[in-house]
Short mmCIF file of C-alpha atoms in Angstrom, two decimals:
data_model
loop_
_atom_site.label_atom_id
_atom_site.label_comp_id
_atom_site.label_asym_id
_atom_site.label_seq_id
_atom_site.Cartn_x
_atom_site.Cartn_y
_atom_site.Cartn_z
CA UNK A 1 104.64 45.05 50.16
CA UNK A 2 105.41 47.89 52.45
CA UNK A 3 102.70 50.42 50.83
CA UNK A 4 100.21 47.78 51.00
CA UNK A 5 100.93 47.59 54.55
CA UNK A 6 100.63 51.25 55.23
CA UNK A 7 97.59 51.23 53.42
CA UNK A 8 96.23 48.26 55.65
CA UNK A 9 97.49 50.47 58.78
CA UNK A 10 96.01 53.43 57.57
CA UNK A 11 92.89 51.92 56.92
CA UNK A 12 92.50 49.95 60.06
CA UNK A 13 93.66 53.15 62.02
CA UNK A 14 90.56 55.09 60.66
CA UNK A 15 87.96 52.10 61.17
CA UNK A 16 89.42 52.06 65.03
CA UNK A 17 88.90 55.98 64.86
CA UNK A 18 85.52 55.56 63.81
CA UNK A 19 84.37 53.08 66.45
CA UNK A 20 86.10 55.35 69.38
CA UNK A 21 84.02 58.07 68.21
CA UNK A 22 80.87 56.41 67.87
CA UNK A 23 80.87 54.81 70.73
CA UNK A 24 82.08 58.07 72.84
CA UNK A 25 79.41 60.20 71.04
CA UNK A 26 76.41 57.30 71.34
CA UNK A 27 77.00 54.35 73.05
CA UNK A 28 78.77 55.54 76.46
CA UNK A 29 77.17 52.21 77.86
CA UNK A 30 80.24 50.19 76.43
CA UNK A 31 83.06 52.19 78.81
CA UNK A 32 81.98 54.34 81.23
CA UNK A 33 81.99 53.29 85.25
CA UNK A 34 78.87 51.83 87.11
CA UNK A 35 77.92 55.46 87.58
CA UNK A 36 76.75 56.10 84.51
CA UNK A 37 73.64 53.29 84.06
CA UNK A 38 72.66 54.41 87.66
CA UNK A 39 72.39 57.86 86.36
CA UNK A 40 70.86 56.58 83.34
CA UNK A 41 68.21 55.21 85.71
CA UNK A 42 67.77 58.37 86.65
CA UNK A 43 67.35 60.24 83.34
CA UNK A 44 64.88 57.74 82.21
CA UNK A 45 62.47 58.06 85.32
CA UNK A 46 62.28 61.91 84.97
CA UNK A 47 62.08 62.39 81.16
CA UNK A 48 59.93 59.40 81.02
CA UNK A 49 55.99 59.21 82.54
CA UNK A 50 56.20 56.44 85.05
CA UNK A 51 53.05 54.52 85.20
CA UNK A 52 52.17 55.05 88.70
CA UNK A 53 52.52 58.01 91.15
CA UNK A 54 54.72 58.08 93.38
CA UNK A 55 54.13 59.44 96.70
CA UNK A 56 57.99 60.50 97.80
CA UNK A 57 61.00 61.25 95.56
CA UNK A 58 64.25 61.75 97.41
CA UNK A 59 66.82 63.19 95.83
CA UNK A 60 70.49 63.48 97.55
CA UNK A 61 73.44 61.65 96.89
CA UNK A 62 75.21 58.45 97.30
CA UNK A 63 74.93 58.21 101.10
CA UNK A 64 70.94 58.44 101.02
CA UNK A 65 71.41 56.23 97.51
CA UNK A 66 72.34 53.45 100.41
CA UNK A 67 70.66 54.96 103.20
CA UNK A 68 66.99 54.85 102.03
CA UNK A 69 65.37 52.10 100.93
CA UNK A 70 62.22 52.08 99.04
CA UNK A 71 61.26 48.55 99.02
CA UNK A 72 61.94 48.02 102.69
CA UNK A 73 59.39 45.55 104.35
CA UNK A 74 58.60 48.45 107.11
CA UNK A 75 58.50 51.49 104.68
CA UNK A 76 54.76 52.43 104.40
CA UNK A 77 56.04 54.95 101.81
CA UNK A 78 55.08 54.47 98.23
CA UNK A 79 58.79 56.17 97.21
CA UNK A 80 61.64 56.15 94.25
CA UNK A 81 65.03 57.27 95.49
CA UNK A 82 66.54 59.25 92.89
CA UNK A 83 69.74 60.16 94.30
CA UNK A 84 73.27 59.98 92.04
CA UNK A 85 76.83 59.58 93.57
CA UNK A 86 78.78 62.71 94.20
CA UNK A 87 74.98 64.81 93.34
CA UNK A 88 74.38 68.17 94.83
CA UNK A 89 71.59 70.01 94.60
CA UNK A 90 72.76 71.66 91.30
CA UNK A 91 71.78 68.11 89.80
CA UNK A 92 68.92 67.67 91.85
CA UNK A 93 67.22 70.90 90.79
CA UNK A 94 67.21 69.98 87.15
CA UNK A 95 66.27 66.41 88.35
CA UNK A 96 63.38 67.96 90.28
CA UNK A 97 62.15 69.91 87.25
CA UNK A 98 62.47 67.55 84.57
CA UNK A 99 60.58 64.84 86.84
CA UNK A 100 57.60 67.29 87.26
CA UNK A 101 57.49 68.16 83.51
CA UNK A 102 57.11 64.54 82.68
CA UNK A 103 55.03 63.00 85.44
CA UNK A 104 52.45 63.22 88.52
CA UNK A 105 53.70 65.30 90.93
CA UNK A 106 54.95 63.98 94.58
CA UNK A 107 53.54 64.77 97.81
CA UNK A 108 56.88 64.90 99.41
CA UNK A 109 60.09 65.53 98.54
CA UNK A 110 63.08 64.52 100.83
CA UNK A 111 66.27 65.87 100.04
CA UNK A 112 69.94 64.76 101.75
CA UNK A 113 72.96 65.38 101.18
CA UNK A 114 75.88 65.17 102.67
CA UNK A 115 77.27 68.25 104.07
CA UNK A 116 80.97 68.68 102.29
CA UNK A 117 78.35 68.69 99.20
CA UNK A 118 76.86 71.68 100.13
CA UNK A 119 80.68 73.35 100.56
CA UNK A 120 81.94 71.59 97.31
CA UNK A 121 81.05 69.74 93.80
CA UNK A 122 83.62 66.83 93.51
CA UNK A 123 81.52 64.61 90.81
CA UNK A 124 80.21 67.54 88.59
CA UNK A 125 82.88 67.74 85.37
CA UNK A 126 83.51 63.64 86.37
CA UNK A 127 79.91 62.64 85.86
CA UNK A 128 77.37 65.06 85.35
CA UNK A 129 79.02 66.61 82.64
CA UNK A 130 80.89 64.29 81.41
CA UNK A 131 78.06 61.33 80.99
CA UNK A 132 76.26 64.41 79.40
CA UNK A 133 73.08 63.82 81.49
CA UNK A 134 72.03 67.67 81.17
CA UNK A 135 70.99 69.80 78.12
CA UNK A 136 73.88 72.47 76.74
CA UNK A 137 71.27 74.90 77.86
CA UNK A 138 71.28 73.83 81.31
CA UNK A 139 75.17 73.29 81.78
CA UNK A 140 75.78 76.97 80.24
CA UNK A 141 73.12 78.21 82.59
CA UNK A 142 75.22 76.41 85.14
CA UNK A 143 78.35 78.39 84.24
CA UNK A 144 76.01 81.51 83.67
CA UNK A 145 75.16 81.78 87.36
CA UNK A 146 78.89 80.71 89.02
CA UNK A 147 80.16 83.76 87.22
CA UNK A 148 77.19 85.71 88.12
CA UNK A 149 77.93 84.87 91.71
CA UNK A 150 81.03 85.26 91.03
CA UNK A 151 82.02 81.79 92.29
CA UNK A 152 85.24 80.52 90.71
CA UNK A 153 85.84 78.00 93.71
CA UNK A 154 82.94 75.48 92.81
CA UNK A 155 83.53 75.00 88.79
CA UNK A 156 86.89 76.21 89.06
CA UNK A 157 87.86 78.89 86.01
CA UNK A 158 89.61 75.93 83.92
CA UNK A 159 86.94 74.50 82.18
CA UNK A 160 83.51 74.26 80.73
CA UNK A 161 81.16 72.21 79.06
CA UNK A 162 81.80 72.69 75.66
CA UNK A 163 85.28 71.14 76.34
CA UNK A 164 83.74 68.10 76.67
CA UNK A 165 83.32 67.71 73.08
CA UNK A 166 86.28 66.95 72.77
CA UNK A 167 86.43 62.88 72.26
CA UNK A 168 90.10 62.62 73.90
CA UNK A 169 88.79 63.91 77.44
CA UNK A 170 87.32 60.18 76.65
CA UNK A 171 90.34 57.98 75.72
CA UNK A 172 91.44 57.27 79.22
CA UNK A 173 87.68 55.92 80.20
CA UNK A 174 87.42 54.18 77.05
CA UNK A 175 90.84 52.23 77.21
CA UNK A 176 89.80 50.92 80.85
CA UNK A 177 86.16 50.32 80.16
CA UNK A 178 86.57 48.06 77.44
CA UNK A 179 88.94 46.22 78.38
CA UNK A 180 87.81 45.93 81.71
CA UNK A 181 84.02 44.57 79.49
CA UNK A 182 81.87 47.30 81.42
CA UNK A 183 79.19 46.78 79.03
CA UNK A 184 78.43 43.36 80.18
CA UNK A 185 77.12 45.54 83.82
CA UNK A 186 75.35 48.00 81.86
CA UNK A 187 71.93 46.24 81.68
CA UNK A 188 72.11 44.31 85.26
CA UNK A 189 72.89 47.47 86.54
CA UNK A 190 70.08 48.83 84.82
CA UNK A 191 67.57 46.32 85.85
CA UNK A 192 68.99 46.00 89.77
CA UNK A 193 68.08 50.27 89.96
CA UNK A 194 65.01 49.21 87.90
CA UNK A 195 63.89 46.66 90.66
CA UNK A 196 65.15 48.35 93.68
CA UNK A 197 63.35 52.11 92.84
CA UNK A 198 67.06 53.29 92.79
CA UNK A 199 68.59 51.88 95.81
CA UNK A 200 71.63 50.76 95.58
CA UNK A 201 74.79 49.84 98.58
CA UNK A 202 77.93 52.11 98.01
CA UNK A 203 80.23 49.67 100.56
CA UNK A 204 79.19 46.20 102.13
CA UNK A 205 81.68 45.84 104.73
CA UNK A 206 80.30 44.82 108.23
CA UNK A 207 81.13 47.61 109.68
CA UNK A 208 83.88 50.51 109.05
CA UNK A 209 85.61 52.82 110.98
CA UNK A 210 87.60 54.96 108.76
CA UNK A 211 86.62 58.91 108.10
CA UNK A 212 84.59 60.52 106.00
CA UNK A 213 85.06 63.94 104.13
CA UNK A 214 83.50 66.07 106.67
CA UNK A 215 86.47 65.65 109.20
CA UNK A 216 88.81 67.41 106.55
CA UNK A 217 87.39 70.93 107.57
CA UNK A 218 87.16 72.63 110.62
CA UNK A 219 84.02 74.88 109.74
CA UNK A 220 80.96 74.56 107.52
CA UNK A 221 80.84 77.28 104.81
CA UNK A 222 78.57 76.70 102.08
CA UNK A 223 79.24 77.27 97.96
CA UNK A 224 77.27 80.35 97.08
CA UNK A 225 76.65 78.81 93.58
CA UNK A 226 75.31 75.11 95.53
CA UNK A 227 73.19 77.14 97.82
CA UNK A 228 71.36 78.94 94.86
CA UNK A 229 70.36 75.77 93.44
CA UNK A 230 69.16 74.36 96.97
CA UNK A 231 67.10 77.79 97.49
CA UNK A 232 66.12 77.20 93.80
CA UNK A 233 65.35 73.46 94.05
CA UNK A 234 63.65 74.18 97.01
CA UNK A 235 61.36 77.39 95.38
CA UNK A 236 60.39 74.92 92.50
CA UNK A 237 58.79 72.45 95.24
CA UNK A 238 56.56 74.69 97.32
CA UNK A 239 55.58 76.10 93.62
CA UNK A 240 54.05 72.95 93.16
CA UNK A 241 52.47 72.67 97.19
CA UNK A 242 55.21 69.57 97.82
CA UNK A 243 56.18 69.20 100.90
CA UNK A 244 60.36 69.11 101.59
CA UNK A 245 61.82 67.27 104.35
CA UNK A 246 65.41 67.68 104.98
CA UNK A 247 67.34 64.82 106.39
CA UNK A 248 70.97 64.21 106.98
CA UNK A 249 72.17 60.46 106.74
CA UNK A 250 74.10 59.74 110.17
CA UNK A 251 78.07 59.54 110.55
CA UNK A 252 80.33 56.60 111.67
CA UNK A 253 81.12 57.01 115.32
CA UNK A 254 84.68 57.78 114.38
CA UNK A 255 84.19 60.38 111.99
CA UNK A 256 81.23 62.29 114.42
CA UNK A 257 83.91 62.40 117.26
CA UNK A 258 86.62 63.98 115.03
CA UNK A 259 84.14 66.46 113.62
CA UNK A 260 83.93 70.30 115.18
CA UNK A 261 81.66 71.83 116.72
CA UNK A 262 81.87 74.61 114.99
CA UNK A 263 81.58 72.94 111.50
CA UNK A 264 77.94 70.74 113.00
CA UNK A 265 76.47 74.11 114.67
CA UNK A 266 77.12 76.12 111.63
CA UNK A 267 75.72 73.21 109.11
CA UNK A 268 72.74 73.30 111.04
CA UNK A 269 72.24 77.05 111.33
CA UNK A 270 72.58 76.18 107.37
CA UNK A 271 69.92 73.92 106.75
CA UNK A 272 67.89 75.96 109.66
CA UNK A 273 67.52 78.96 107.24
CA UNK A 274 66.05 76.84 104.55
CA UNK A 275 62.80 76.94 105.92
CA UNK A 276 61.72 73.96 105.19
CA UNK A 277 60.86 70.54 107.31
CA UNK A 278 64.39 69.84 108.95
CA UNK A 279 64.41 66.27 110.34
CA UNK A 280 67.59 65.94 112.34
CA UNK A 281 71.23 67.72 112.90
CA UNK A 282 74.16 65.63 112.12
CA UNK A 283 74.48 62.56 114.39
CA UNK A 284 75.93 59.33 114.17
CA UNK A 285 75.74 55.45 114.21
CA UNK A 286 77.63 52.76 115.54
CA UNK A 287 80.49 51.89 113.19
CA UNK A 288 79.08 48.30 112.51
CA UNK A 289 76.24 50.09 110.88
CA UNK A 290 78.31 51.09 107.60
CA UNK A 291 79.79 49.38 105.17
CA UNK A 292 82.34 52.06 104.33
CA UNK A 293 83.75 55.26 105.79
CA UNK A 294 80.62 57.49 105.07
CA UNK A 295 77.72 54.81 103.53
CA UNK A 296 75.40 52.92 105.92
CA UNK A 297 74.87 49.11 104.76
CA UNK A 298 73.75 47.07 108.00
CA UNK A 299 72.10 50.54 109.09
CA UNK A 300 70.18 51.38 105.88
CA UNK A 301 66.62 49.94 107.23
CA UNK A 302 67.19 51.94 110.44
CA UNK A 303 67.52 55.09 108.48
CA UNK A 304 64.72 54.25 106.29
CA UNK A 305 62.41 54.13 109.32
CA UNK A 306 63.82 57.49 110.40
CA UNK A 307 63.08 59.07 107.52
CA UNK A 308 59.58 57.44 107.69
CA UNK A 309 58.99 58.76 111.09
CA UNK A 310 59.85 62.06 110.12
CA UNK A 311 57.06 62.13 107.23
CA UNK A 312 54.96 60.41 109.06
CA UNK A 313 54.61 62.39 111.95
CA UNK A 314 54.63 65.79 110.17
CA UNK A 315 50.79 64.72 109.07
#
């Protein structure tokens, strides 16, 4: 009775083993956060040919995700908003590439991101690495070019890609994400990003005061290995005669007032030196315009018909 049991234990032990590794390796759908279908969005617009052409592509990160909206009644722009939460332009370079190897190229390109991620990475190991979005190619050229740089602050010297291999990183995310039934989001998820040409709200409050991640530093200084993939993203673009609008989504009120001045001159001496269309400087709405601490929600058609403007107006 008690070696049958074993055997049972054993037995049942390996089938569990062999589900947790299937599903880590090939069907990350069943446990990983909402992140991970909205970047699956993204993959499958770039490495697929999309049946029209689209005249704008913005690519950014969660604050333009909310910010821009391409269905808006009053955008004239025929545009896809391919931003990702916690993206820098280390993921939008590869974005930008892959999208032009696969499909019509864009008249205009507006990028946006927020400026702690041009200073920092804080989603790259969390998502882009870890929902393996990216070839092995790509991540090691990654690596490649922090030590080249010799950058140790924006991967950090702990870890690299190939540790991700290992299926335990996984265990954590798997144990919450099915129990929590993730997979039932996956496809409306999917389908919402489908529908909305990759908008998507990051808070709905009406209205929020709190801080964002800007206020945390008293000066802007810029990751040498971020600022090689802007200047890189940015080189691919006017290879291909698109034009590149920079635009930075606005702050709460609260968080522009506790920001220095130091830290906004120096961000836009920053994006100055880019040399490419710069739309604004950091500035700010009214706190009733977001719907947390750094996303706009109420405000999101305003800054759509910024953004417009800008375009617009540069013909």
């Amino acid at each position: 009775m008690y070696k049958r049991f074993i055997s049972i234990l054993i037995i049942t032990m390996f089938f569990c083993f062999c589900i947790f590794t299937y599903v880590t390796y090939k069907e990350k759908k069943f446990f990983l956060s909402k992140d991970y279908p909205m970047r699956v969005f993204v993959m499958n617009t770039v490495l697929n040919k999309q049946n029209i052409k689209y005249s704008t592509i913005v690519l950014g990160d969660s604050r333009v995700q909310s910010g821009f909206i391409p269905k808006a009644y009053q955008n004239p722009l025929n545009a896809i908003n391919l931003s990702m939460s916690g993206s820098t332009p280390i993921e939008g370079y590869f974005i930008l590439k892959k999208y032009l190897l696969n499909n019509i190229k864009p008249d205009n390109i507006i990028l946006s991101y927020a400026p702690f991620h041009l200073t920092k990475q804080d989603s790259y190991w969390k998502y882009t690495v870890k929902h393996q979005l990216f070839t092995n190619e790509e991540y090691e050229e990654v690596e490649n070019n922090a030590n080249l740089l010799k950058d140790n602050i924006t991967l950090g010297t702990k870890r690299t890609f190939k540790d991700y291999r290992n299926l335990f990183l996984y265990s954590e995310n798997f144990i919450k994400g099915i129990l929590s039934l993730r997979f039932l989001y996956y496809t409306k998820i999917i389908d919402e990003m489908n529908y909305n040409l990759g908008h998507h709200y990051h808070g709905k409050n009406n209205g929020n005061s709190g801080l964002n991640e800007e206020i945390e530093n008293t000066d802007f200084k810029y990751s040498p290995l971020i600022d090689m993939y802007m200047r890189k993203l940015i080189s691919l673009a006017k290879e291909n005669n698109i034009k590149i609008f920079y635009y930075t989504m606005p702050f709460n009120e609260s968080s522009y007032k506790k920001v220095t001045k130091d830290y906004k001159r120096n961000y836009s001496f920053y994006v100055e030196s880019l040399n490419i269309n710069v739309c604004n400087k950091i500035f700010y709405m009214n706190d009733s315009m977001f719907g947390d601490p750094s996303h706009l929600y109420k405000g999101s058609i305003e800054s759509t018909m910024l953004i417009n403007k800008c375009i617009l107006n540069s013909k």
